[in-house]
Amino acid sequence: MSKKEKPIRRFLPELPPMTALPCIEFSGNREVVIEGSKGVLEYSPDCIRVNTCCMVISVSGRELNLRCISDTALIIDGFITAAEFSV
């Protein structure tokens, strides 16, 4: 390495392992799949709040339904107007 070339150093915040982070997949504004859920905190036709390992995900909209739910994943469908992530 010559004197002019300096190594690039990047400082990134400490993040949890990628397997611990939830995976969220939207299909337009009609469906959202959340993998890595720990449970449902609130369930109504207007708002569904889901607990994950590192955040709470709030999905707002109209006529929201939990179409499918398992130990670690769920599917929300309806007319989604907003998603909020609280740490």
Coordinates of N, CA, C and O in Angstrom, one line a residue, residues 4-34:
K4 N -0.1 7.3 -0.3 CA -1.3 8.0 -0.7 C -2.5 7.2 -0.4 O -3.6 7.8 -0.1
E5 N -2.4 5.9 -0.4 CA -3.6 5.1 -0.2 C -3.8 4.8 1.3 O -2.9 4.4 2.0
K6 N -5.0 5.1 1.8 CA -5.3 4.9 3.2 C -6.5 3.9 3.2 O -7.4 4.0 2.4
P7 N -6.4 3.0 4.2 CA -7.6 2.1 4.3 C -8.8 2.8 4.7 O -8.8 3.8 5.4
I8 N -9.9 2.4 4.2 CA -11.2 3.0 4.5 C -11.8 2.3 5.8 O -11.8 1.1 5.8
R9 N -12.1 3.1 6.7 CA -12.6 2.6 8.0 C -14.1 3.0 8.1 O -14.3 4.2 8.0
R10 N -14.9 2.1 8.4 CA -16.3 2.5 8.6 C -16.7 2.1 10.0 O -16.4 1.0 10.5
F11 N -17.4 3.0 10.6 CA -17.9 2.7 12.0 C -19.4 2.5 12.0 O -20.1 3.5 11.7
L12 N -19.8 1.3 12.3 CA -21.2 1.0 12.3 C -21.7 0.7 13.7 O -20.9 0.2 14.5
P13 N -22.9 1.1 14.0 CA -23.4 0.8 15.3 C -23.5 -0.7 15.5 O -23.6 -1.5 14.6
E14 N -23.4 -1.1 16.8 CA -23.5 -2.5 17.1 C -25.0 -3.0 16.9 O -25.9 -2.4 17.5
L15 N -25.2 -4.0 16.0 CA -26.5 -4.5 15.7 C -26.6 -5.9 16.2 O -25.6 -6.7 16.3
P16 N -27.8 -6.4 16.6 CA -28.0 -7.8 16.9 C -27.8 -8.7 15.7 O -27.8 -8.2 14.6
P17 N -27.6 -9.9 15.9 CA -27.4 -10.8 14.8 C -28.6 -10.8 13.8 O -29.7 -10.6 14.3
M18 N -28.4 -11.0 12.5 CA -29.5 -10.8 11.5 C -30.6 -11.8 11.8 O -31.7 -11.6 11.4
T19 N -30.3 -13.0 12.4 CA -31.4 -13.9 12.6 C -32.3 -13.4 13.7 O -33.4 -13.9 13.8
A20 N -31.9 -12.5 14.5 CA -32.7 -12.0 15.6 C -33.7 -10.9 15.1 O -34.6 -10.6 15.8
L21 N -33.4 -10.3 14.0 CA -34.2 -9.2 13.5 C -35.5 -9.7 12.8 O -35.4 -10.8 12.1
P22 N -36.6 -9.1 12.9 CA -37.8 -9.6 12.2 C -37.7 -9.3 10.7 O -37.0 -8.4 10.3
C23 N -38.3 -10.2 10.0 CA -38.4 -10.0 8.5 C -39.8 -9.6 8.2 O -40.8 -10.2 8.6
I24 N -39.9 -8.4 7.5 CA -41.2 -7.8 7.2 C -41.4 -7.7 5.7 O -40.5 -7.1 5.0
E25 N -42.4 -8.3 5.1 CA -42.6 -8.3 3.7 C -44.0 -7.7 3.4 O -45.0 -8.3 3.8
F26 N -44.0 -6.6 2.6 CA -45.3 -6.0 2.2 C -45.7 -6.4 0.8 O -44.8 -6.5 -0.1
S27 N -46.9 -6.7 0.6 CA -47.4 -6.9 -0.8 C -48.4 -5.8 -1.1 O -49.6 -5.8 -0.7
G28 N -47.8 -4.7 -1.6 CA -48.6 -3.5 -1.8 C -49.1 -3.0 -0.5 O -48.4 -3.0 0.5
N29 N -50.4 -2.5 -0.5 CA -50.9 -2.0 0.8 C -52.1 -3.0 1.2 O -52.9 -2.6 2.0
R30 N -52.0 -4.2 0.8 CA -53.1 -5.2 1.1 C -52.7 -6.3 2.0 O -53.5 -7.0 2.6
E31 N -51.3 -6.6 2.1 CA -50.9 -7.7 2.9 C -49.5 -7.4 3.5 O -48.7 -6.8 2.8
V32 N -49.3 -7.9 4.7 CA -47.9 -7.8 5.3 C -47.7 -9.1 6.0 O -48.5 -9.7 6.7
V33 N -46.5 -9.7 5.8 CA -46.0 -10.9 6.5 C -44.9 -10.5 7.4 O -44.0 -9.8 7.0
I34 N -45.1 -10.9 8.7 CA -44.1 -10.6 9.7 C -43.5 -11.9 10.3 O -44.3 -12.7 10.9

